[in-house]
Amino acid sequence: MCPSAPAALPRPPRILHILHIQARAPSKCQVPVMRGLYAIIDTDALARRGIDPILFADAVLLARPAAIQLRDKHGSARRMLDLLRALVPRAAAANVPLFANDRPDLALLAGCEGIHVGQDDLPVTAVRALAERAGARVRIGLSTHDLTQLDPALAEPIDYVAIGPIFPTVNKEQADPAIGLPALTDLVARVAAVRPGLPIVAIGGITLETAPHLGALGVCAAVIGALLPPEGASSSDPNGPDALAAVTARALALHTALLQAKAPG
Ligand SMILES: Cc1ncc(COP(=O)(O)OP(=O)(O)O)c(N)n1
Ligand SMILES: Cc1nc(C(=O)O)sc1CCOP(=O)(O)O
Ligand SMILES: [Mg+2]
């Protein structure tokens, strides 16, 4: 399905290197800072466009985002494990943390750096217990959709909290209602008051146009659709060099827009 050896990564431009260091530097309380783009490799959205997930990941990694995630909602466990095993060395070569969505078992088998779970997935404490049994140190992210979910989430042993959807999205079935930027601003203040320094990942309908607003709030932005060509767009080869260069350009533009917006503090 895909090449298994990671492609040699070209040296990023100097400005990106500086942004990357700023985005990953540990904060005073040693929580890794997450800023910029959190790119999601969504196998369904990619399949609808005929894009290979590994070639797509290689293209995204050239932009050195803050994190990547494999989200494979409808594949078999075996396929997701194969994909994660192909992604782990690529993400490591780019020094970008790879999160597996929903499946701590597969994440641990493949050696991922992190796991993302939502309100209906395994509880965070169970994921921690599983990781401990496997002797692995992992970062865990947890989804929330409103204040009633955010408050209990902040008491969990998590490494970041996700909040969404901020804007309407077509890439999540039965998504919660979009909360908008003013409500996000309130929730960001709540996190800062209760768990200062805990990284926040905003998600849902985020585009290059809205990215600066999120960067200005000091949050990371998780993105599926804005990394992709529109569905049905005519491209002679969605996995050809021009199409993949366009993916890198979108990732770079989003990451830069998020990092260059003036964050508080
Ligand atoms: C970074 C990030 N934030 C939120 C989600 C959504 O997780 P969840 O609510 O469990 O929904 P699914 O993605 O599993 O359908 C996410 N995956 N990543
Ligand atoms: C996977 C996911 N989770 C969400 C949440 O609100 O928890 S919104 C979402 C879809 C994000 O895709 P896009 O960037 O194309 O809107
Ligand atoms: Mg989930």
Coordinates of C-alpha atoms and ligand atoms in Angstrom, one line a residue:
M1 CA 0.0 0.0 0.0
C2 CA 2.8 2.3 0.8
P3 CA 6.6 2.6 1.1
S4 CA 7.7 1.4 4.5
A5 CA 11.0 3.3 4.8
P6 CA 10.8 6.9 5.8
A7 CA 11.7 9.3 3.0
A8 CA 14.9 11.4 3.8
L9 CA 13.6 14.7 5.0
P10 CA 15.0 17.7 3.2
R11 CA 16.4 20.5 5.5
P12 CA 13.6 22.9 6.3
P13 CA 14.0 26.6 5.6
R14 CA 15.8 28.5 8.4
I15 CA 12.7 30.5 9.4
L16 CA 10.8 27.2 9.8
H17 CA 13.6 25.8 11.9
I18 CA 13.3 28.8 14.3
L19 CA 9.5 28.5 14.5
H20 CA 9.8 24.8 15.2
I21 CA 12.2 25.4 18.1
Q22 CA 9.9 28.1 19.5
A23 CA 6.9 25.9 19.1
R24 CA 8.4 22.9 20.9
A25 CA 10.5 24.5 23.6
P26 CA 9.6 23.3 27.1
S27 CA 7.8 25.9 29.2
K28 CA 8.9 26.9 32.7
C29 CA 6.8 24.1 34.2
Q30 CA 8.3 21.5 31.8
V31 CA 5.0 20.8 30.0
P32 CA 6.0 20.6 26.3
V33 CA 4.7 23.6 24.6
M34 CA 2.4 22.8 21.7
R35 CA 1.8 25.6 19.2
G36 CA 1.0 25.8 15.6
L37 CA -0.5 23.1 13.4
Y38 CA -1.7 19.7 14.6
A39 CA -2.2 17.9 11.4
I40 CA -4.7 15.0 11.2
I41 CA -4.2 12.3 8.7
D42 CA -7.8 11.3 8.2
T43 CA -8.0 8.1 6.1
D44 CA -11.7 8.7 5.1
A45 CA -11.1 12.2 3.9
L46 CA -8.0 11.1 2.1
A47 CA -9.7 8.1 0.4
R48 CA -12.4 10.3 -0.9
R49 CA -9.7 12.2 -2.8
G50 CA -7.6 9.2 -3.8
I51 CA -4.7 10.4 -1.6
D52 CA -2.3 7.8 -0.1
P53 CA -2.1 8.4 3.7
I54 CA 1.7 7.8 3.9
L55 CA 2.5 10.1 1.0
F56 CA 0.2 12.7 2.5
A57 CA 2.0 12.3 5.9
D58 CA 5.4 12.7 4.3
A59 CA 4.2 15.9 2.6
V60 CA 2.8 17.3 5.9
L61 CA 5.9 16.4 7.9
L62 CA 8.0 18.6 5.6
A63 CA 6.2 21.5 7.3
R64 CA 7.4 20.3 10.7
P65 CA 4.0 20.7 12.4
A66 CA 3.6 20.6 16.2
A67 CA 2.0 17.2 16.0
I68 CA 0.4 14.7 13.7
Q69 CA -2.5 12.3 14.3
L70 CA -3.6 9.2 12.5
R71 CA -7.5 9.1 12.5
D72 CA -8.7 5.9 10.9
K73 CA -12.4 5.6 11.8
H74 CA -13.5 2.9 9.4
G75 CA -10.5 0.6 8.7
S76 CA -9.5 -2.6 10.3
A77 CA -7.3 -2.8 13.4
R78 CA -4.6 -4.4 11.2
R79 CA -4.7 -1.6 8.7
M80 CA -4.4 1.0 11.4
L81 CA -1.5 -0.9 13.0
D82 CA 0.3 -1.1 9.6
L83 CA -0.3 2.6 9.0
L84 CA 1.0 3.5 12.5
R85 CA 4.1 1.4 12.0
A86 CA 4.8 3.1 8.8
L87 CA 4.3 6.6 10.3
V88 CA 6.3 6.1 13.6
P89 CA 9.8 6.3 11.9
R90 CA 8.7 9.1 9.7
A91 CA 7.4 11.2 12.5
A92 CA 10.5 10.5 14.6
A93 CA 12.8 11.5 11.7
A94 CA 11.0 14.8 11.6
N95 CA 11.0 15.2 15.4
V96 CA 7.2 15.5 15.3
P97 CA 5.0 13.6 17.9
L98 CA 2.6 11.1 16.4
F99 CA -0.7 10.6 18.1
A100 CA -3.0 7.6 17.4
N101 CA -6.7 8.4 17.5
D102 CA -9.0 6.1 19.6
R103 CA -6.7 3.1 19.9
P104 CA -4.3 3.0 22.7
D105 CA -3.6 -0.7 22.1
L106 CA -2.4 0.0 18.5
A107 CA -0.6 3.1 19.6
L108 CA 1.4 1.1 22.1
L109 CA 2.1 -1.7 19.7
A110 CA 3.4 0.7 17.1
G111 CA 5.4 2.8 19.5
C112 CA 3.5 6.1 19.1
E113 CA 4.4 9.1 21.2
G114 CA 0.8 9.9 22.0
I115 CA -2.8 8.8 22.0
H116 CA -5.9 10.9 21.5
V117 CA -9.2 9.9 23.1
G118 CA -12.6 11.4 23.2
Q119 CA -15.6 11.3 25.6
D120 CA -16.8 7.9 24.3
D121 CA -13.3 6.3 24.1
L122 CA -11.3 4.5 26.8
P123 CA -11.0 6.7 29.9
V124 CA -7.7 8.5 30.3
T125 CA -6.9 6.6 33.5
A126 CA -7.3 3.3 31.6
V127 CA -5.0 4.5 28.8
R128 CA -2.4 5.5 31.4
A129 CA -2.7 2.0 33.1
L130 CA -2.3 0.3 29.8
A131 CA 0.7 2.3 28.9
E132 CA 2.2 1.6 32.4
R133 CA 1.7 -2.1 31.9
A134 CA 3.4 -1.8 28.5
G135 CA 6.3 0.1 30.1
A136 CA 5.7 3.0 27.7
R137 CA 5.7 6.8 28.4
V138 CA 2.9 8.3 26.3
R139 CA 1.3 11.7 25.9
I140 CA -2.5 11.7 26.1
G141 CA -4.9 14.2 24.6
L142 CA -8.6 14.3 25.5
S143 CA -11.5 15.9 23.5
T144 CA -14.0 18.2 25.1
H145 CA -17.0 20.0 23.6
D146 CA -18.2 22.3 26.3
L147 CA -17.7 23.5 29.9
T148 CA -19.4 20.5 31.4
Q149 CA -16.8 18.3 29.8
L150 CA -13.9 20.6 30.2
D151 CA -14.0 20.9 34.0
P152 CA -13.7 17.1 34.6
A153 CA -11.2 16.8 31.8
L154 CA -8.9 19.2 33.6
A155 CA -8.7 16.9 36.6
E156 CA -7.5 14.0 34.4
P157 CA -3.8 13.1 33.8
I158 CA -3.7 14.6 30.3
D159 CA -1.0 16.3 28.3
Y160 CA -3.3 18.5 26.3
V161 CA -7.0 19.2 26.1
A162 CA -8.8 19.5 22.8
I163 CA -11.8 21.8 22.4
G164 CA -14.2 21.7 19.5
P165 CA -15.8 22.1 17.1
I166 CA -15.0 25.7 16.9
F167 CA -16.6 26.1 13.5
P168 CA -18.9 23.8 11.5
T169 CA -17.1 20.8 10.2
V170 CA -17.9 18.1 7.6
N171 CA -15.2 15.8 8.8
K172 CA -16.8 14.4 11.9
E173 CA -20.0 12.4 12.0
Q174 CA -22.5 13.7 14.5
A175 CA -20.2 16.6 15.6
D176 CA -21.4 18.7 18.5
P177 CA -22.6 22.2 17.7
A178 CA -19.9 24.7 16.8
I179 CA -19.0 26.9 19.8
G180 CA -17.4 29.8 18.0
L181 CA -14.4 32.0 19.0
P182 CA -16.0 33.9 21.9
A183 CA -16.9 30.7 23.7
L184 CA -13.5 29.3 22.9
T185 CA -11.9 32.4 24.5
D186 CA -13.9 31.7 27.7
L187 CA -12.8 28.1 27.8
V188 CA -9.2 29.0 27.2
A189 CA -9.4 31.3 30.2
R190 CA -10.9 28.5 32.2
V191 CA -8.0 26.2 31.3
A192 CA -5.4 28.9 32.2
A193 CA -7.1 29.4 35.6
V194 CA -7.4 25.7 36.5
R195 CA -4.4 24.1 34.8
P196 CA -2.0 26.9 33.8
G197 CA 0.3 25.8 31.0
L198 CA -1.8 22.9 29.9
P199 CA -1.6 22.9 26.1
I200 CA -5.0 23.5 24.3
V201 CA -5.8 22.1 20.9
A202 CA -8.7 23.8 19.1
I203 CA -10.4 21.7 16.4
G204 CA -13.3 21.9 13.9
G205 CA -13.6 23.9 10.6
I206 CA -10.3 25.8 11.1
T207 CA -8.9 27.3 7.9
L208 CA -6.0 29.5 6.9
E209 CA -8.3 32.6 7.3
T210 CA -9.3 31.7 10.9
A211 CA -5.9 30.3 12.0
P212 CA -4.5 33.7 13.1
H213 CA -7.4 34.1 15.6
L214 CA -6.5 30.7 17.1
G215 CA -2.8 31.5 17.2
A216 CA -3.6 34.8 19.0
L217 CA -5.4 32.8 21.7
G218 CA -2.2 30.7 22.2
V219 CA -3.8 27.4 21.1
C220 CA -2.7 24.8 18.7
A221 CA -5.1 24.1 15.8
A222 CA -6.0 20.5 14.7
V223 CA -6.9 20.4 11.0
I224 CA -8.3 17.9 8.5
G225 CA -10.1 19.6 5.6
A226 CA -7.9 22.7 5.3
L227 CA -4.9 20.6 4.5
L228 CA -6.7 18.9 1.5
P229 CA -7.8 19.9 -2.0
P230 CA -11.5 20.4 -2.2
E231 CA -13.4 17.1 -2.8
G232 CA -13.9 16.5 -6.5
A233 CA -11.2 19.0 -7.5
S234 CA -9.6 17.9 -10.8
S235 CA -6.0 16.8 -10.4
S236 CA -4.4 14.5 -12.8
D237 CA -2.6 12.6 -10.0
P238 CA -3.6 13.3 -6.4
N239 CA -0.4 11.6 -5.3
G240 CA 1.9 13.3 -7.8
P241 CA 4.6 15.8 -6.9
D242 CA 2.5 18.9 -7.6
A243 CA -0.4 17.7 -5.5
L244 CA 1.9 16.7 -2.6
A245 CA 3.8 20.0 -2.8
A246 CA 0.4 21.7 -2.5
V247 CA -0.2 19.7 0.7
T248 CA 3.1 20.8 2.1
A249 CA 2.4 24.4 1.2
R250 CA -1.0 24.3 2.9
A251 CA 0.5 22.8 6.0
L252 CA 3.3 25.4 6.1
A253 CA 0.9 28.3 5.6
L254 CA -1.4 27.1 8.4
H255 CA 1.6 26.4 10.8
T256 CA 3.2 29.8 10.1
A257 CA -0.1 31.7 10.4
L258 CA -0.7 30.0 13.8
L259 CA 2.8 30.6 15.1
Q260 CA 3.1 34.2 13.8
A261 CA -0.1 35.4 15.4
K262 CA 0.6 37.2 18.6
A263 CA -0.1 34.8 21.5
P264 CA -0.9 36.2 25.0
G265 CA 1.9 36.3 27.5
Ligands
LIG1 C1 -6.9 16.8 18.4 C2 -8.2 16.1 18.3 N1 -9.2 16.7 18.9 C3 -10.4 16.1 18.9 C4 -10.6 14.9 18.3 C5 -12.0 14.2 18.3 O1 -11.9 13.1 19.1 P1 -13.3 12.3 19.4 O2 -14.3 13.3 20.0 O3 -13.0 11.1 20.1 O4 -13.8 12.0 17.9 P2 -13.1 11.1 16.8 O5 -12.0 11.8 16.2 O6 -12.6 9.8 17.5 O7 -14.2 10.8 15.9 C6 -9.5 14.3 17.7 N2 -9.6 13.2 17.0 N3 -8.3 14.9 17.7
LIG2 C1 -12.2 15.0 14.3 C2 -12.9 16.2 14.8 N1 -13.2 16.3 16.1 C3 -13.9 17.4 16.3 C4 -14.4 17.8 17.7 O1 -15.1 18.8 17.8 O2 -14.0 17.1 18.6 S1 -14.2 18.3 14.9 C5 -13.4 17.2 14.0 C6 -13.2 17.3 12.5 C7 -12.1 18.3 12.1 O3 -11.9 18.4 10.8 P1 -11.9 19.7 10.0 O4 -10.6 20.4 10.4 O5 -11.9 19.4 8.5 O6 -13.1 20.5 10.4
MG3 MG -12.4 9.2 19.5

